Structures are given as C-alpha cells and as structure tokens.
Amino acid sequence: MMNSKAIDERNEKPFLAVLNGGVPERTPFWLMRQAGRYLPEYRELRTKAGSFLDLVYNPEFATEVTMQPLRRYGMDAAILFSDILVIPHALGQDLSFVQGEGPKLDPVRGEKDLSRLRYDDTVLQPVYETVRGIRNAMADEGMEETALIGFAGAPWTVATYMIEGGSSRDFIHAKGWAYSEPDSFAKLIELITEATIVYLGKQIDAGAEAVQLFDSWAGALDEDQYARWVIAPTEKIVLALHKAYPHIPVIGFPRGSGALYPVYAQQTKVHALGLDSQVPLEMAVALKDICAVQGNLDPVCLLSGGTAMEKRARDILETLGGDRFIFNLGHGVIKETPPIHVEQLTRIIRQF
Ligand code: 1CP
C-alpha cells in the first residue's frame, strides 16, 4: 500500500504525473547524460575522484554530480549518476574505463566463460547509498517537484559490452553467439536479467521513483533476434518490477528500434517509451495511444544551438506537448555541448 504522502508526490511532480497518465501543469523535461563532461563542475569533481569508477562508487561525489545540472537548469527529473556497466562488474567481470577510449572488459565469449560470472550485490551498495543521498539532497535543496530516476542497461545492450569487451560497431561476437548458440546465449541474458531485477528493486527501495532501461543497441538486431533478446527480457523485468512495485513506472529506451517501436511498447508494457531522434513526430503521436513518450531532440542539434535548435524544439513541443509527453533528447548530451545551449533549451521548454 502506498501512503497518502507518496500519492500526493506522484501527482505533484510533473514527471511522475505524466508517467501515471495524468495531465501535468507543465511539460516535464530532463536530458539523458544531463550530468557529465559538458559541465565544468563535473570535470572538476571527475579529476578529484581519479578514475570514472571511483566517481561512480563514491556516494558523496556521485550525489553531487547528479545535483549539478538540477541546480543550473531545474530539470523535472534527476537521474542517478552511475553507469550501465556496473552490472557486469557486480557479475565479477573486470572493468575499467580508459581515458578517451571508453570501457574495457575482460570478454565473455561462450558457455565456458559463464561459470566465471556470479552476481554479488554487495559491490553495488555504494550505488544504493547514492540514491538515498540524492533524495536527501533534493529535499534539503527544496526540489519538491523533482523526481528521481534510477536506471540500468537492458540485458541485450549490457551483453554486447560483456561479450565484445567494450564498445563495438558491428557486434560480431555478440550477434554471432546469439545466432550460433542461442541456448547458451540465453543463459547469459538470463543472468543479466535476474541481476537487473534485483538491482532496480534495490534502487527503488533506496528511493528511485521511476526507472529507465537503456537499450542503446536495440537497433542492431533483426526482427527475430529483437523479439528474443530485446523484447522478451525487457518484458520479464517490467513484469517483475510491476508485481513488486506497482506504483513505479518503467521507461524503455530501445534506441534505433524504428518500425519495431510499437511492438516493443505493446509487448513489454513499459509505461513510457524513449524515442531516438529519427522517430518521425507523427509516429510519436501514434505511439501515445500505447504509452507516454519521451524524446527526441537530436543531441547534435542541441550542440549547434541557435535558431535551428529553437525551431526543432518548438516543433517537438507543439506536436507532442500537452499530455503523455516528456521532453528529452534522442540520446545523451554530447560532451562538447556549450552549457548556454542547455540554458536556451530550458527557456524554450519552460515558455511553451
Ligand atoms: O570519463 C567520463 O566522465 C566518462 C563518461 C561517462 C559518463 C558521464 C561514462 C562512460 N558513463 C557516464 C555516466 C552515465 N552512463 C550515465 C549517468 C547519468 C546521466 O545520464 O546523467 C548513464 C545513464 C549512462 C548509461 C550508459 N553507459 C549507456 C546507455 C546510454 C547511452 O549513452 O547509450 C551506455 C551505452 C554506457 C556505456 C558507457 N559508459 C561510458 C562510456 C564511454 C560508455 C560507452 C559508450 C559507447 O559504447 O558508445
């Protein structure tokens, strides 16, 4: 049972109101990667922390980094500062972030490597402490209308990093394994799925008010593989969370899904769909018949700023604003983005 204070909060926070089917008093917005390298105060703390993982696992620093964009721009939601790759880390895989090169993991390449993996939730205690720290900081700083989003990578996207050993362009090893030995690949997906259910549940217990599943590489799979490795595990996570936490909305972001967005929304039963920048606004309008939508300004358009950005942001707001809509980018803020462009965008959204 939810207490009445929690119910009031759901209605008072515009971001949660949209996810719960209400009509908010303003169009809520937040930006993927709103905390990060485009902000000088982030770069300063990042240097102080040492490595990226030292920043992620330091609750005091991670809380501070989460708060930075909110203080500047007053987004309607904060997103926990962490990374999708903490799940492989908690499964026992070696993980490091090499400056300028991105993540490096000791690759898992087949059934024989699966026995090395075992989920150890204690690794993630600092993340839960960060969630509590953010809720406290938001209360202390009078952000009563701001909601906190927890997140995880979706199993397919997390699996690509675990198998490729880092970022990839063509996913030869991950897709090759899925095509050639689907039964053992399913075991890896299952392992990630179960860990993710525990991980997101604990974020919710610690104070996350909604969660987002980032499936950044969903667009790499054909229709059959998509059904098996994107839709099915996501549906399982949504169902498990919905059972344990019926009042917590789940946002799915299956980037690059194209024509498969509607079937993803229908089958996974996510409460909202994150849309990449290529999704036509008319298609986004149609998707609102299934669930709320979130998106989809091109991050490069934000980087460029000026009248082109103003025009596109207004087009998005005019076509999608009103109900069942959360303004966001189609992918994360690019590190070269001038902070003043984010300020310009904030003004456009608030004036709408
Ligand atoms: O040195 C640094 O500061 C590292 C840059 C960085 C940052 C700021 C990484 C490394 N991760 C993050 C934080 C992060 N990652 C957040 C924080 C919350 C926020 O949005 O403000 C989130 C939600 C993520 C999620 C994430 N990590 C995704 C999914 C979203 C997306 O961008 O597609 C992915 C794919 C990752 C993996 C990752 N983490 C970092 C890098 C360089 C990468 C590889 C990206 C790639 O393969 O292209």
Tab-separated table of N, CA, C and O and ligand atoms in Angstrom, residues 32-35 37 42 46 52 79-84 97 102-103 151 161 167 214 216-217 331, ligand 1:
chain	number	residue	atom	x	y	z
A	32	MET	N	19.033	12.971	-21.174
A	32	MET	CA	19.941	11.854	-20.957
A	32	MET	C	21.374	12.401	-20.898
A	32	MET	O	21.720	13.306	-21.657
A	33	ARG	N	22.175	11.865	-19.981
A	33	ARG	CA	23.535	12.371	-19.716
A	33	ARG	C	23.539	13.847	-19.327
A	33	ARG	O	24.442	14.590	-19.702
A	34	GLN	N	22.521	14.242	-18.564
A	34	GLN	CA	22.475	15.646	-18.143
A	34	GLN	C	23.613	15.980	-17.176
A	34	GLN	O	24.008	17.136	-17.050
A	35	ALA	N	24.101	14.975	-16.480
A	35	ALA	CA	25.306	15.149	-15.677
A	35	ALA	C	26.460	14.610	-16.516
A	35	ALA	O	26.349	13.539	-17.078
A	37	ARG	N	30.405	15.450	-18.831
A	37	ARG	CA	31.607	16.208	-19.168
A	37	ARG	C	31.381	17.570	-19.789
A	37	ARG	O	32.309	18.361	-19.872
A	42	TYR	N	31.430	19.264	-13.298
A	42	TYR	CA	31.587	17.799	-13.378
A	42	TYR	C	33.052	17.445	-13.599
A	42	TYR	O	33.612	16.598	-12.900
A	46	ARG	N	35.350	15.071	-11.328
A	46	ARG	CA	35.839	13.863	-12.007
A	46	ARG	C	37.354	13.747	-11.819
A	46	ARG	O	37.870	12.663	-11.544
A	52	PHE	N	36.901	7.082	-13.421
A	52	PHE	CA	35.450	7.181	-13.553
A	52	PHE	C	34.742	6.274	-12.548
A	52	PHE	O	33.757	6.662	-11.918
A	79	ILE	N	18.625	12.011	-12.716
A	79	ILE	CA	18.925	10.597	-12.969
A	79	ILE	C	20.171	10.237	-12.181
A	79	ILE	O	21.174	10.961	-12.204
A	80	LEU	N	20.038	9.146	-11.441
A	80	LEU	CA	21.153	8.606	-10.670
A	80	LEU	C	22.419	8.652	-11.505
A	80	LEU	O	22.416	8.220	-12.656
A	81	PHE	N	23.507	9.135	-10.933
A	81	PHE	CA	24.777	9.085	-11.649
A	81	PHE	C	25.452	7.749	-11.382
A	81	PHE	O	25.877	7.454	-10.267
A	82	SER	N	25.501	6.946	-12.439
A	82	SER	CA	26.157	5.640	-12.362
A	82	SER	C	26.464	5.228	-13.783
A	82	SER	O	26.601	6.089	-14.647
A	83	ASP	N	26.565	3.949	-14.063
A	83	ASP	CA	26.762	3.505	-15.444
A	83	ASP	C	26.118	2.140	-15.626
A	83	ASP	O	25.987	1.381	-14.662
A	84	ILE	N	25.766	1.818	-16.866
A	84	ILE	CA	25.132	0.512	-17.105
A	84	ILE	C	26.125	-0.633	-16.868
A	84	ILE	O	25.710	-1.757	-16.642
A	97	PHE	N	37.703	1.972	-17.157
A	97	PHE	CA	37.409	2.997	-18.160
A	97	PHE	C	38.721	3.661	-18.522
A	97	PHE	O	39.366	4.269	-17.679
A	102	GLY	N	36.993	4.773	-23.639
A	102	GLY	CA	35.762	4.117	-23.209
A	102	GLY	C	36.018	2.888	-22.370
A	102	GLY	O	37.140	2.644	-21.924
A	103	PRO	N	34.959	2.103	-22.149
A	103	PRO	CA	35.065	0.961	-21.231
A	103	PRO	C	35.869	-0.202	-21.795
A	103	PRO	O	35.872	-0.435	-22.998
A	151	PHE	N	18.216	3.634	-12.944
A	151	PHE	CA	18.343	3.044	-14.279
A	151	PHE	C	19.237	1.817	-14.279
A	151	PHE	O	19.990	1.559	-13.337
A	161	TYR	N	28.487	-5.332	-24.386
A	161	TYR	CA	29.750	-4.881	-23.771
A	161	TYR	C	30.488	-6.047	-23.119
A	161	TYR	O	31.714	-6.139	-23.174
A	167	SER	N	33.073	-1.052	-26.338
A	167	SER	CA	32.173	-0.535	-27.372
A	167	SER	C	32.439	-1.288	-28.672
A	167	SER	O	33.519	-1.849	-28.874
A	214	PHE	N	18.034	1.321	-20.453
A	214	PHE	CA	18.736	1.815	-21.650
A	214	PHE	C	19.094	0.628	-22.546
A	214	PHE	O	19.960	-0.179	-22.203
A	216	SER	N	20.595	0.744	-25.689
A	216	SER	CA	21.225	1.628	-26.678
A	216	SER	C	21.492	0.952	-28.013
A	216	SER	O	21.565	1.613	-29.034
A	217	TRP	N	21.649	-0.373	-27.997
A	217	TRP	CA	21.994	-1.082	-29.234
A	217	TRP	C	20.870	-1.984	-29.716
A	217	TRP	O	21.108	-2.918	-30.490
A	331	HIS	N	19.261	11.017	-27.575
A	331	HIS	CA	20.371	10.264	-26.993
A	331	HIS	C	21.070	11.238	-26.036
A	331	HIS	O	20.553	12.327	-25.810
B	1	1CP	O1	35.178	9.972	-18.115
B	1	1CP	C1	33.954	10.110	-18.005
B	1	1CP	O2	33.449	11.057	-17.406
B	1	1CP	C2	33.167	9.006	-18.643
B	1	1CP	C3	31.940	9.378	-19.405
B	1	1CP	C4	30.728	8.638	-18.869
B	1	1CP	C5	29.656	9.185	-18.156
B	1	1CP	C6	29.425	10.626	-17.793
B	1	1CP	C7	30.509	7.232	-18.946
B	1	1CP	C8	31.407	6.222	-19.536
B	1	1CP	N1	29.325	6.944	-18.287
B	1	1CP	C9	28.773	8.105	-17.807
B	1	1CP	C10	27.542	8.210	-16.986
B	1	1CP	C11	26.322	7.530	-17.464
B	1	1CP	N2	26.254	6.451	-18.313
B	1	1CP	C12	25.015	7.853	-17.059
B	1	1CP	C13	24.764	8.893	-15.995
B	1	1CP	C14	23.531	9.565	-15.800
B	1	1CP	C15	23.194	10.679	-16.798
B	1	1CP	O3	22.566	10.380	-17.820
B	1	1CP	O4	23.466	11.846	-16.472
B	1	1CP	C16	24.135	6.981	-17.752
B	1	1CP	C17	22.634	6.945	-17.719
B	1	1CP	C18	24.940	6.102	-18.524
B	1	1CP	C19	24.426	4.988	-19.323
B	1	1CP	C20	25.305	4.321	-20.316
B	1	1CP	N3	26.626	3.964	-20.191
B	1	1CP	C21	24.839	3.843	-21.564
B	1	1CP	C22	23.420	3.941	-22.045
B	1	1CP	C23	23.083	5.272	-22.611
B	1	1CP	C24	23.833	5.646	-23.877
B	1	1CP	O5	24.571	6.629	-23.818
B	1	1CP	O6	23.626	4.971	-24.904
B	1	1CP	C25	25.926	3.236	-22.216
B	1	1CP	C26	25.918	2.585	-23.593
B	1	1CP	C27	27.060	3.306	-21.338
B	1	1CP	C28	28.410	2.720	-21.567
B	1	1CP	C29	29.487	3.727	-21.464
B	1	1CP	N4	29.799	4.417	-20.325
B	1	1CP	C30	30.812	5.302	-20.554
B	1	1CP	C31	31.207	5.158	-21.919
B	1	1CP	C32	32.301	5.938	-22.593
B	1	1CP	C33	30.387	4.163	-22.477
B	1	1CP	C34	30.452	3.593	-23.887
B	1	1CP	C35	29.513	4.258	-24.843
B	1	1CP	C36	29.619	3.646	-26.239
B	1	1CP	O7	29.859	2.442	-26.377
B	1	1CP	O8	29.441	4.403	-27.191
